[in-house]
PDB file of C-alpha atoms and ligand atoms in Angstrom:
ATOM      1  CA  MET A  25      11.414  26.905  19.294  1.00  0.00           C
ATOM      2  CA  ARG A  26      10.055  26.580  22.758  1.00  0.00           C
ATOM      3  CA  VAL A  27       9.685  23.092  24.042  1.00  0.00           C
ATOM      4  CA  ARG A  28       7.555  22.518  26.990  1.00  0.00           C
ATOM      5  CA  GLY A  29       8.483  19.985  29.538  1.00  0.00           C
ATOM      6  CA  SER A  30       7.335  16.681  30.765  1.00  0.00           C
ATOM      7  CA  ALA A  31       3.726  17.554  31.347  1.00  0.00           C
ATOM      8  CA  ALA A  32       3.002  17.612  27.679  1.00  0.00           C
ATOM      9  CA  VAL A  33       4.901  14.431  27.088  1.00  0.00           C
ATOM     10  CA  ILE A  34       2.988  12.673  29.789  1.00  0.00           C
ATOM     11  CA  LEU A  35      -0.307  13.894  28.506  1.00  0.00           C
ATOM     12  CA  LEU A  36       0.703  12.900  25.040  1.00  0.00           C
ATOM     13  CA  ALA A  37       1.209   9.404  26.316  1.00  0.00           C
ATOM     14  CA  LEU A  38      -2.274   9.370  27.747  1.00  0.00           C
ATOM     15  CA  ALA A  39      -3.944  10.705  24.727  1.00  0.00           C
ATOM     16  CA  LEU A  40      -6.363   8.893  22.603  1.00  0.00           C
ATOM     17  CA  PRO A  41      -7.048   9.996  19.084  1.00  0.00           C
ATOM     18  CA  ALA A  42      -7.754   7.877  16.145  1.00  0.00           C
ATOM     19  CA  CYS A  43      -6.158   9.688  13.340  1.00  0.00           C
ATOM     20  CA  SER A  44      -2.947   7.851  13.234  1.00  0.00           C
ATOM     21  CA  GLY A  45      -2.341   5.577  16.066  1.00  0.00           C
ATOM     22  CA  ALA A  46       0.120   5.548  18.814  1.00  0.00           C
ATOM     23  CA  ASP A  47       3.307   3.830  19.611  1.00  0.00           C
ATOM     24  CA  PRO A  48       2.439   1.530  22.467  1.00  0.00           C
ATOM     25  CA  ALA A  49       6.057   0.865  23.240  1.00  0.00           C
ATOM     26  CA  ALA A  50       6.756   4.525  23.491  1.00  0.00           C
ATOM     27  CA  THR A  51       3.771   5.207  25.623  1.00  0.00           C
ATOM     28  CA  VAL A  52       4.474   2.356  27.941  1.00  0.00           C
ATOM     29  CA  SER A  53       7.999   3.555  28.437  1.00  0.00           C
ATOM     30  CA  THR A  54       6.768   6.961  29.390  1.00  0.00           C
ATOM     31  CA  THR A  55       6.422   7.209  33.094  1.00  0.00           C
ATOM     32  CA  VAL A  56       3.110   8.555  34.164  1.00  0.00           C
ATOM     33  CA  PRO A  57       3.398   9.340  37.830  1.00  0.00           C
ATOM     34  CA  GLY A  58       0.042  10.860  38.374  1.00  0.00           C
ATOM     35  CA  PRO A  59      -3.305   9.160  38.596  1.00  0.00           C
ATOM     36  CA  ALA A  60      -4.962   8.383  35.342  1.00  0.00           C
ATOM     37  CA  ALA A  61      -7.305  11.216  35.899  1.00  0.00           C
ATOM     38  CA  THR A  62      -7.129  12.487  32.397  1.00  0.00           C
ATOM     39  CA  ALA A  63      -8.097   9.139  31.042  1.00  0.00           C
ATOM     40  CA  SER A  64     -11.534   9.484  32.524  1.00  0.00           C
ATOM     41  CA  SER A  65     -12.263  12.287  30.141  1.00  0.00           C
ATOM     42  CA  ALA A  66     -10.499  10.658  27.318  1.00  0.00           C
ATOM     43  CA  THR A  67     -12.664   9.287  24.675  1.00  0.00           C
ATOM     44  CA  SER A  68     -12.768  10.025  21.057  1.00  0.00           C
ATOM     45  CA  ASP A  69     -16.269   8.878  20.499  1.00  0.00           C
ATOM     46  CA  PRO A  70     -18.342  11.982  20.824  1.00  0.00           C
ATOM     47  CA  SER A  71     -21.638  10.329  20.174  1.00  0.00           C
ATOM     48  CA  SER A  72     -21.366   8.088  23.163  1.00  0.00           C
ATOM     49  CA  ALA A  73     -19.407  10.308  25.446  1.00  0.00           C
ATOM     50  CA  ALA A  74     -21.150  13.600  25.225  1.00  0.00           C
ATOM     51  CA  GLY A  75     -21.097  15.118  28.607  1.00  0.00           C
ATOM     52  CA  SER A  76     -20.808  12.025  30.675  1.00  0.00           C
ATOM     53  CA  GLY A  77     -17.120  11.374  30.769  1.00  0.00           C
ATOM     54  CA  THR A  78     -17.712   7.662  30.700  1.00  0.00           C
ATOM     55  CA  LEU A  79     -15.572   5.759  28.375  1.00  0.00           C
ATOM     56  CA  PRO A  80     -17.148   3.391  25.905  1.00  0.00           C
ATOM     57  CA  ALA A  81     -14.822   4.103  23.055  1.00  0.00           C
ATOM     58  CA  PRO A  82     -11.568   2.264  22.634  1.00  0.00           C
ATOM     59  CA  VAL A  83      -8.559   4.110  23.847  1.00  0.00           C
ATOM     60  CA  GLN A  84      -6.837   5.745  20.989  1.00  0.00           C
ATOM     61  CA  ARG A  85      -3.638   7.648  21.062  1.00  0.00           C
ATOM     62  CA  GLU A  86      -1.480  10.000  19.147  1.00  0.00           C
ATOM     63  CA  PRO A  87       2.103   8.934  19.008  1.00  0.00           C
ATOM     64  CA  SER A  88       5.005  11.184  19.337  1.00  0.00           C
ATOM     65  CA  PRO A  89       5.977  12.858  16.133  1.00  0.00           C
ATOM     66  CA  ALA A  90       8.244  11.054  13.816  1.00  0.00           C
ATOM     67  CA  PRO A  91      11.956  11.230  14.057  1.00  0.00           C
ATOM     68  CA  THR A  92      13.395  14.081  12.171  1.00  0.00           C
ATOM     69  CA  ALA A  93      15.443  14.289   9.146  1.00  0.00           C
ATOM     70  CA  SER A  94      15.109  10.866   7.643  1.00  0.00           C
ATOM     71  CA  GLY A  95      11.879  11.697   5.953  1.00  0.00           C
ATOM     72  CA  ALA A  96      12.932  15.153   4.964  1.00  0.00           C
ATOM     73  CA  ALA A  97      14.757  14.546   1.801  1.00  0.00           C
ATOM     74  CA  ALA A  98      16.450  17.402   0.128  1.00  0.00           C
ATOM     75  CA  GLY A  99      14.802  18.848  -2.837  1.00  0.00           C
ATOM     76  CA  PRO A 100      12.378  21.464  -3.848  1.00  0.00           C
ATOM     77  CA  THR A 101       9.171  21.757  -2.027  1.00  0.00           C
ATOM     78  CA  ALA A 102       6.440  19.990  -3.836  1.00  0.00           C
ATOM     79  CA  THR A 103       4.171  22.820  -3.098  1.00  0.00           C
ATOM     80  CA  SER A 104       1.734  23.860  -5.682  1.00  0.00           C
ATOM     81  CA  THR A 105      -1.063  26.272  -5.607  1.00  0.00           C
ATOM     82  CA  PRO A 106      -4.238  24.763  -4.306  1.00  0.00           C
ATOM     83  CA  ALA A 107      -6.321  23.099  -6.921  1.00  0.00           C
ATOM     84  CA  PRO A 108      -9.397  24.951  -7.993  1.00  0.00           C
ATOM     85  CA  THR A 109     -12.291  24.279  -5.784  1.00  0.00           C
ATOM     86  CA  PRO A 110     -14.545  21.796  -7.454  1.00  0.00           C
ATOM     87  CA  THR A 111     -18.241  22.165  -7.472  1.00  0.00           C
ATOM     88  CA  PRO A 112     -19.411  20.874  -4.129  1.00  0.00           C
ATOM     89  CA  THR A 113     -21.812  18.014  -4.248  1.00  0.00           C
ATOM     90  CA  ALA A 114     -24.807  17.672  -2.080  1.00  0.00           C
ATOM     91  CA  ALA A 115     -23.673  14.474  -0.432  1.00  0.00           C
ATOM     92  CA  PRO A 116     -20.847  11.986  -0.578  1.00  0.00           C
ATOM     93  CA  SER A 117     -21.048  10.399  -3.958  1.00  0.00           C
ATOM     94  CA  ALA A 118     -21.782   6.776  -4.390  1.00  0.00           C
ATOM     95  CA  THR A 119     -19.635   6.639  -7.467  1.00  0.00           C
ATOM     96  CA  ALA A 120     -15.917   6.193  -7.295  1.00  0.00           C
ATOM     97  CA  PRO A 121     -13.851   9.265  -8.031  1.00  0.00           C
ATOM     98  CA  PRO A 122     -11.835   9.442 -11.213  1.00  0.00           C
ATOM     99  CA  ALA A 123      -8.538   7.700 -10.834  1.00  0.00           C
ATOM    100  CA  GLY A 124      -6.051   9.996  -9.274  1.00  0.00           C
ATOM    101  CA  ALA A 125      -8.519  12.637  -8.150  1.00  0.00           C
ATOM    102  CA  TYR A 126      -7.329  14.142  -4.881  1.00  0.00           C
ATOM    103  CA  ALA A 127      -4.726  11.415  -4.772  1.00  0.00           C
ATOM    104  CA  ASP A 128      -1.533  13.415  -5.348  1.00  0.00           C
ATOM    105  CA  PRO A 129       0.244  13.177  -2.006  1.00  0.00           C
ATOM    106  CA  GLY A 130       2.275  16.259  -2.817  1.00  0.00           C
ATOM    107  CA  ALA A 131      -0.814  18.411  -3.359  1.00  0.00           C
ATOM    108  CA  VAL A 132      -2.669  20.222  -0.629  1.00  0.00           C
ATOM    109  CA  ASP A 133      -5.984  18.741  -1.765  1.00  0.00           C
ATOM    110  CA  VAL A 134      -4.967  15.120  -1.272  1.00  0.00           C
ATOM    111  CA  VAL A 135      -7.596  13.119   0.567  1.00  0.00           C
ATOM    112  CA  VAL A 136      -6.307  10.348   2.803  1.00  0.00           C
ATOM    113  CA  ASN A 137      -8.707   8.149   4.661  1.00  0.00           C
ATOM    114  CA  LYS A 138      -9.330   4.480   5.399  1.00  0.00           C
ATOM    115  CA  ARG A 139     -10.219   3.825   1.774  1.00  0.00           C
ATOM    116  CA  ARG A 140      -7.722   6.184   0.216  1.00  0.00           C
ATOM    117  CA  PRO A 141      -4.170   5.228   1.115  1.00  0.00           C
ATOM    118  CA  LEU A 142      -1.273   7.380   0.155  1.00  0.00           C
ATOM    119  CA  VAL A 143       0.245   6.497  -3.206  1.00  0.00           C
ATOM    120  CA  PRO A 144       2.976   5.504  -2.884  1.00  0.00           C
ATOM    121  CA  LEU A 145       2.229   3.987   0.459  1.00  0.00           C
ATOM    122  CA  ASP A 146       5.566   5.126   1.842  1.00  0.00           C
ATOM    123  CA  PHE A 147       5.231   8.679   0.554  1.00  0.00           C
ATOM    124  CA  ALA A 148       7.300  11.308   2.335  1.00  0.00           C
ATOM    125  CA  PRO A 149       7.076  15.052   1.712  1.00  0.00           C
ATOM    126  CA  ALA A 150       9.909  16.580  -0.260  1.00  0.00           C
ATOM    127  CA  ASP A 151      10.641  19.072   2.455  1.00  0.00           C
ATOM    128  CA  LEU A 152       9.734  19.558   6.069  1.00  0.00           C
ATOM    129  CA  ARG A 153      10.526  22.080   8.716  1.00  0.00           C
ATOM    130  CA  GLN A 154       9.650  22.801  12.306  1.00  0.00           C
ATOM    131  CA  PRO A 155       7.369  25.806  12.691  1.00  0.00           C
ATOM    132  CA  ASP A 156       8.654  28.560  14.933  1.00  0.00           C
ATOM    133  CA  VAL A 157       5.925  28.226  17.520  1.00  0.00           C
ATOM    134  CA  ALA A 158       5.509  26.759  20.965  1.00  0.00           C
ATOM    135  CA  THR A 159       5.687  23.009  20.715  1.00  0.00           C
ATOM    136  CA  ALA A 160       5.184  20.104  23.048  1.00  0.00           C
ATOM    137  CA  THR A 161       7.866  18.107  21.311  1.00  0.00           C
ATOM    138  CA  GLU A 162      11.149  18.758  19.603  1.00  0.00           C
ATOM    139  CA  ASN A 163      10.035  17.029  16.444  1.00  0.00           C
ATOM    140  CA  ALA A 164       6.907  18.547  15.069  1.00  0.00           C
ATOM    141  CA  LEU A 165       7.655  18.900  11.394  1.00  0.00           C
ATOM    142  CA  LEU A 166       5.377  20.129   8.655  1.00  0.00           C
ATOM    143  CA  ARG A 167       5.662  21.033   5.018  1.00  0.00           C
ATOM    144  CA  PRO A 168       7.116  24.529   4.756  1.00  0.00           C
ATOM    145  CA  ASP A 169       3.945  26.092   3.370  1.00  0.00           C
ATOM    146  CA  VAL A 170       1.944  24.496   6.144  1.00  0.00           C
ATOM    147  CA  ALA A 171       4.444  25.578   8.765  1.00  0.00           C
ATOM    148  CA  SER A 172       4.170  29.174   7.573  1.00  0.00           C
ATOM    149  CA  ALA A 173       0.387  29.127   7.683  1.00  0.00           C
ATOM    150  CA  LEU A 174       0.512  27.575  11.128  1.00  0.00           C
ATOM    151  CA  GLU A 175       2.849  30.308  12.361  1.00  0.00           C
ATOM    152  CA  GLU A 176       0.355  32.890  11.137  1.00  0.00           C
ATOM    153  CA  MET A 177      -2.512  31.167  12.878  1.00  0.00           C
ATOM    154  CA  PHE A 178      -0.669  30.712  16.158  1.00  0.00           C
ATOM    155  CA  GLY A 179       0.424  34.351  15.996  1.00  0.00           C
ATOM    156  CA  ALA A 180      -3.134  35.533  15.462  1.00  0.00           C
ATOM    157  CA  ALA A 181      -4.331  33.406  18.351  1.00  0.00           C
ATOM    158  CA  GLY A 182      -1.633  34.820  20.568  1.00  0.00           C
ATOM    159  CA  ASN A 183      -2.662  38.341  19.636  1.00  0.00           C
ATOM    160  CA  GLU A 184      -6.098  37.501  20.968  1.00  0.00           C
ATOM    161  CA  GLY A 185      -4.726  36.029  24.157  1.00  0.00           C
ATOM    162  CA  VAL A 186      -5.057  32.378  23.182  1.00  0.00           C
ATOM    163  CA  ALA A 187      -1.878  30.343  23.474  1.00  0.00           C
ATOM    164  CA  LEU A 188      -1.787  27.436  21.064  1.00  0.00           C
ATOM    165  CA  THR A 189       0.821  24.700  21.251  1.00  0.00           C
ATOM    166  CA  LEU A 190       1.878  22.377  18.463  1.00  0.00           C
ATOM    167  CA  VAL A 191       1.657  18.833  19.758  1.00  0.00           C
ATOM    168  CA  SER A 192       2.320  16.659  16.730  1.00  0.00           C
ATOM    169  CA  GLY A 193       3.069  17.013  13.045  1.00  0.00           C
ATOM    170  CA  TYR A 194       4.557  14.794  10.377  1.00  0.00           C
ATOM    171  CA  ARG A 195       4.902  11.099  10.985  1.00  0.00           C
ATOM    172  CA  SER A 196       6.756   8.861   8.590  1.00  0.00           C
ATOM    173  CA  PHE A 197       5.577   5.605   7.073  1.00  0.00           C
ATOM    174  CA  ALA A 198       8.260   3.797   9.071  1.00  0.00           C
ATOM    175  CA  THR A 199       7.054   5.300  12.304  1.00  0.00           C
ATOM    176  CA  GLN A 200       3.497   4.362  11.549  1.00  0.00           C
ATOM    177  CA  GLU A 201       4.553   0.884  10.479  1.00  0.00           C
ATOM    178  CA  SER A 202       6.223   0.131  13.785  1.00  0.00           C
ATOM    179  CA  THR A 203       3.426   1.782  15.678  1.00  0.00           C
ATOM    180  CA  TYR A 204       0.762  -0.247  13.966  1.00  0.00           C
ATOM    181  CA  ALA A 205       2.731  -3.471  14.341  1.00  0.00           C
ATOM    182  CA  SER A 206       3.012  -2.838  18.042  1.00  0.00           C
ATOM    183  CA  TRP A 207      -0.710  -2.428  18.309  1.00  0.00           C
ATOM    184  CA  VAL A 208      -1.340  -5.603  16.341  1.00  0.00           C
ATOM    185  CA  ALA A 209       0.944  -7.442  18.724  1.00  0.00           C
ATOM    186  CA  GLN A 210      -0.809  -5.935  21.692  1.00  0.00           C
ATOM    187  CA  TYR A 211      -4.303  -6.717  20.482  1.00  0.00           C
ATOM    188  CA  GLY A 212      -3.454  -9.982  18.807  1.00  0.00           C
ATOM    189  CA  ASP A 213      -5.080  -9.066  15.529  1.00  0.00           C
ATOM    190  CA  ALA A 214      -5.528  -6.285  13.041  1.00  0.00           C
ATOM    191  CA  ALA A 215      -9.143  -5.741  13.927  1.00  0.00           C
ATOM    192  CA  GLY A 216      -8.208  -4.623  17.380  1.00  0.00           C
ATOM    193  CA  ALA A 217      -5.316  -2.530  16.178  1.00  0.00           C
ATOM    194  CA  ASP A 218      -7.524  -0.792  13.650  1.00  0.00           C
ATOM    195  CA  THR A 219      -9.596   0.644  16.435  1.00  0.00           C
ATOM    196  CA  VAL A 220      -6.681   2.611  17.791  1.00  0.00           C
ATOM    197  CA  SER A 221      -4.141   3.059  15.044  1.00  0.00           C
ATOM    198  CA  ALA A 222      -4.101   4.013  11.422  1.00  0.00           C
ATOM    199  CA  ARG A 223      -2.406   1.548   9.156  1.00  0.00           C
ATOM    200  CA  PRO A 224       0.871   2.747   7.701  1.00  0.00           C
ATOM    201  CA  GLY A 225       0.198   4.667   4.541  1.00  0.00           C
ATOM    202  CA  TYR A 226      -3.269   5.674   5.709  1.00  0.00           C
ATOM    203  CA  SER A 227      -2.372   8.358   8.208  1.00  0.00           C
ATOM    204  CA  GLU A 228      -2.981  11.956   7.282  1.00  0.00           C
ATOM    205  CA  HIS A 229       0.017  12.867   9.420  1.00  0.00           C
ATOM    206  CA  GLN A 230       2.216  11.192   6.802  1.00  0.00           C
ATOM    207  CA  THR A 231       1.405  13.933   4.307  1.00  0.00           C
ATOM    208  CA  GLY A 232       3.052  16.680   6.340  1.00  0.00           C
ATOM    209  CA  LEU A 233      -0.221  18.590   6.023  1.00  0.00           C
ATOM    210  CA  ALA A 234      -1.769  17.589   9.345  1.00  0.00           C
ATOM    211  CA  PHE A 235      -0.994  18.452  12.918  1.00  0.00           C
ATOM    212  CA  ASP A 236      -2.427  18.365  16.398  1.00  0.00           C
ATOM    213  CA  ILE A 237      -2.679  21.320  18.702  1.00  0.00           C
ATOM    214  CA  GLY A 238      -2.905  21.676  22.445  1.00  0.00           C
ATOM    215  CA  GLN A 239      -3.060  24.252  25.158  1.00  0.00           C
ATOM    216  CA  ALA A 240      -0.019  25.939  26.599  1.00  0.00           C
ATOM    217  CA  ASP A 241      -0.504  24.230  29.952  1.00  0.00           C
ATOM    218  CA  GLY A 242      -0.857  20.798  28.396  1.00  0.00           C
ATOM    219  CA  ALA A 243      -4.249  20.160  29.929  1.00  0.00           C
ATOM    220  CA  CYS A 244      -6.601  18.030  27.853  1.00  0.00           C
ATOM    221  CA  THR A 245      -3.946  17.266  25.276  1.00  0.00           C
ATOM    222  CA  LEU A 246      -5.376  14.926  22.645  1.00  0.00           C
ATOM    223  CA  VAL A 247      -8.352  14.009  24.750  1.00  0.00           C
ATOM    224  CA  LEU A 248     -12.028  14.787  24.609  1.00  0.00           C
ATOM    225  CA  CYS A 249     -12.022  17.697  27.037  1.00  0.00           C
ATOM    226  CA  PHE A 250      -9.794  19.672  24.695  1.00  0.00           C
ATOM    227  CA  ARG A 251     -12.862  20.640  22.712  1.00  0.00           C
ATOM    228  CA  ASP A 252     -14.007  22.856  25.597  1.00  0.00           C
ATOM    229  CA  THR A 253     -10.760  24.786  25.875  1.00  0.00           C
ATOM    230  CA  PRO A 254     -10.151  28.299  24.558  1.00  0.00           C
ATOM    231  CA  ALA A 255      -7.475  26.891  22.273  1.00  0.00           C
ATOM    232  CA  ALA A 256      -9.828  24.441  20.591  1.00  0.00           C
ATOM    233  CA  GLN A 257     -12.639  26.915  20.296  1.00  0.00           C
ATOM    234  CA  TRP A 258     -10.437  29.636  18.866  1.00  0.00           C
ATOM    235  CA  ALA A 259      -8.897  27.265  16.367  1.00  0.00           C
ATOM    236  CA  ALA A 260     -12.247  25.902  15.279  1.00  0.00           C
ATOM    237  CA  ARG A 261     -13.498  29.408  14.597  1.00  0.00           C
ATOM    238  CA  HIS A 262     -10.450  30.758  12.824  1.00  0.00           C
ATOM    239  CA  ALA A 263      -8.641  27.849  11.181  1.00  0.00           C
ATOM    240  CA  ALA A 264     -10.255  28.434   7.800  1.00  0.00           C
ATOM    241  CA  ASP A 265      -8.775  31.927   7.638  1.00  0.00           C
ATOM    242  CA  PHE A 266      -5.349  30.331   7.445  1.00  0.00           C
ATOM    243  CA  GLY A 267      -6.152  27.458   5.094  1.00  0.00           C
ATOM    244  CA  PHE A 268      -6.896  24.825   7.712  1.00  0.00           C
ATOM    245  CA  ILE A 269      -9.882  22.651   8.447  1.00  0.00           C
ATOM    246  CA  LEU A 270     -10.856  20.607  11.444  1.00  0.00           C
ATOM    247  CA  ARG A 271     -10.484  17.268   9.729  1.00  0.00           C
ATOM    248  CA  TYR A 272     -12.489  15.039  12.059  1.00  0.00           C
ATOM    249  CA  PRO A 273     -15.495  17.063  13.153  1.00  0.00           C
ATOM    250  CA  LEU A 274     -18.049  15.936  15.643  1.00  0.00           C
ATOM    251  CA  GLY A 275     -20.713  13.650  14.226  1.00  0.00           C
ATOM    252  CA  PHE A 276     -19.012  12.685  10.961  1.00  0.00           C
ATOM    253  CA  HIS A 277     -17.388   9.441  11.970  1.00  0.00           C
ATOM    254  CA  GLU A 278     -19.237   7.543   9.274  1.00  0.00           C
ATOM    255  CA  VAL A 279     -17.760   9.818   6.647  1.00  0.00           C
ATOM    256  CA  THR A 280     -14.211  10.369   7.858  1.00  0.00           C
ATOM    257  CA  GLY A 281     -13.695   7.053   9.616  1.00  0.00           C
ATOM    258  CA  PHE A 282     -12.636   8.784  12.803  1.00  0.00           C
ATOM    259  CA  SER A 283     -14.413  10.122  15.811  1.00  0.00           C
ATOM    260  CA  ALA A 284     -14.221  13.793  16.598  1.00  0.00           C
ATOM    261  CA  GLU A 285     -10.741  15.138  17.182  1.00  0.00           C
ATOM    262  CA  SER A 286     -10.948  18.754  18.195  1.00  0.00           C
ATOM    263  CA  TRP A 287      -7.146  18.962  18.068  1.00  0.00           C
ATOM    264  CA  HIS A 288      -6.426  17.602  14.603  1.00  0.00           C
ATOM    265  CA  PHE A 289      -6.178  20.160  11.819  1.00  0.00           C
ATOM    266  CA  ARG A 290      -5.341  19.704   8.198  1.00  0.00           C
ATOM    267  CA  TYR A 291      -3.985  22.206   5.693  1.00  0.00           C
ATOM    268  CA  VAL A 292      -6.020  22.387   2.493  1.00  0.00           C
ATOM    269  CA  GLY A 293      -5.255  25.928   1.369  1.00  0.00           C
ATOM    270  CA  ARG A 294      -7.514  28.916   1.790  1.00  0.00           C
ATOM    271  CA  ASP A 295      -9.455  28.310  -1.410  1.00  0.00           C
ATOM    272  CA  VAL A 296     -10.787  25.088  -0.007  1.00  0.00           C
ATOM    273  CA  SER A 297     -11.028  26.037   3.656  1.00  0.00           C
ATOM    274  CA  LEU A 298     -12.959  29.217   2.944  1.00  0.00           C
ATOM    275  CA  ALA A 299     -15.228  27.505   0.430  1.00  0.00           C
ATOM    276  CA  MET A 300     -16.031  24.809   2.941  1.00  0.00           C
ATOM    277  CA  ARG A 301     -16.801  27.353   5.624  1.00  0.00           C
ATOM    278  CA  ALA A 302     -18.981  29.363   3.275  1.00  0.00           C
ATOM    279  CA  ALA A 303     -20.903  26.270   2.270  1.00  0.00           C
ATOM    280  CA  GLY A 304     -21.038  24.831   5.751  1.00  0.00           C
ATOM    281  CA  THR A 305     -19.410  21.665   4.493  1.00  0.00           C
ATOM    282  CA  GLN A 306     -17.857  19.673   7.297  1.00  0.00           C
ATOM    283  CA  THR A 307     -15.682  17.074   5.614  1.00  0.00           C
ATOM    284  CA  LEU A 308     -13.247  16.893   2.739  1.00  0.00           C
ATOM    285  CA  GLU A 309     -15.032  13.814   1.476  1.00  0.00           C
ATOM    286  CA  GLU A 310     -18.267  15.732   1.151  1.00  0.00           C
ATOM    287  CA  HIS A 311     -16.635  18.805  -0.291  1.00  0.00           C
ATOM    288  CA  PHE A 312     -14.871  16.862  -3.023  1.00  0.00           C
ATOM    289  CA  GLY A 313     -17.744  14.472  -3.647  1.00  0.00           C
ATOM    290  CA  LEU A 314     -15.808  11.434  -2.500  1.00  0.00           C
ATOM    291  CA  PRO A 315     -17.295   8.315  -0.966  1.00  0.00           C
ATOM    292  CA  ALA A 316     -17.474   8.059   2.776  1.00  0.00           C
ATOM    293  CA  ALA A 317     -14.748   5.987   4.394  1.00  0.00           C
ATOM    294  CA  PRO A 318     -16.082   4.622   7.652  1.00  0.00           C
ATOM    295  CA  SER A 319     -13.683   1.669   7.635  1.00  0.00           C
ATOM    296  CA  TYR A 320     -10.925  -0.009   5.666  1.00  0.00           C
TER     297      TYR A 320
HETATM  298 ZN1   ZN B 960      -3.725  14.062  14.501  1.00  0.00          ZN
END
């Protein structure tokens, strides 16, 4: 693996996404020598920030990836072939899904959002490995099938002159638990913490199916301006070819519960990713006919 240096770490500490929440202790301990210039472009609320660079949205961060091996229990990979693509529905359904639908945390079609916690809440993938790609951290683990697909995608990007970097992968329940608790302490209540951090058991990163990407130079890592980079634009165009979707697209906050994150991708398998692209469907919730999850 190639691990880039402090620039990425620093930018990671400044970053602001919603999808899982940061570790305030960790970020505070990270020395940020430069001016907070990147923060001015850092918002994850696309609707209010388009173009201006002003910052109405709460600061939201991605934590460092989880510590390694503890979550990677030995055992066979729980990989299964992607479930058949269900008939897409026209809009998020008002009716609750059948019990257990898209709820298997070991399946690539699991849907995790603010109203669909992982079951069990402390789920950990059966197997994890670090993809052999450029990374901004030494611990960016993914399920093996996801890691392989990611290696293909990064390789294809590289062949077209676009250098992608893996910024963050699996995060354990324990990591998210301490992260969220830190935010509750910092804000004084859960309501404040919920604006910046996913509750433990509700983070897509805990599935081992989700990851964040960045640019090779670390610029715009996990902040709004990433969406304008070649890395983001290439990934948005090509992710479906490798079984990935952009999980938190622009303008679907009321469905996914999170503002746009041009860096956060989720493995769903090519059956689903290609079907969604063909149909122009933007969210997993819509594709599977699940209710929107704007909040807990
Ligand atoms: Zn993410």
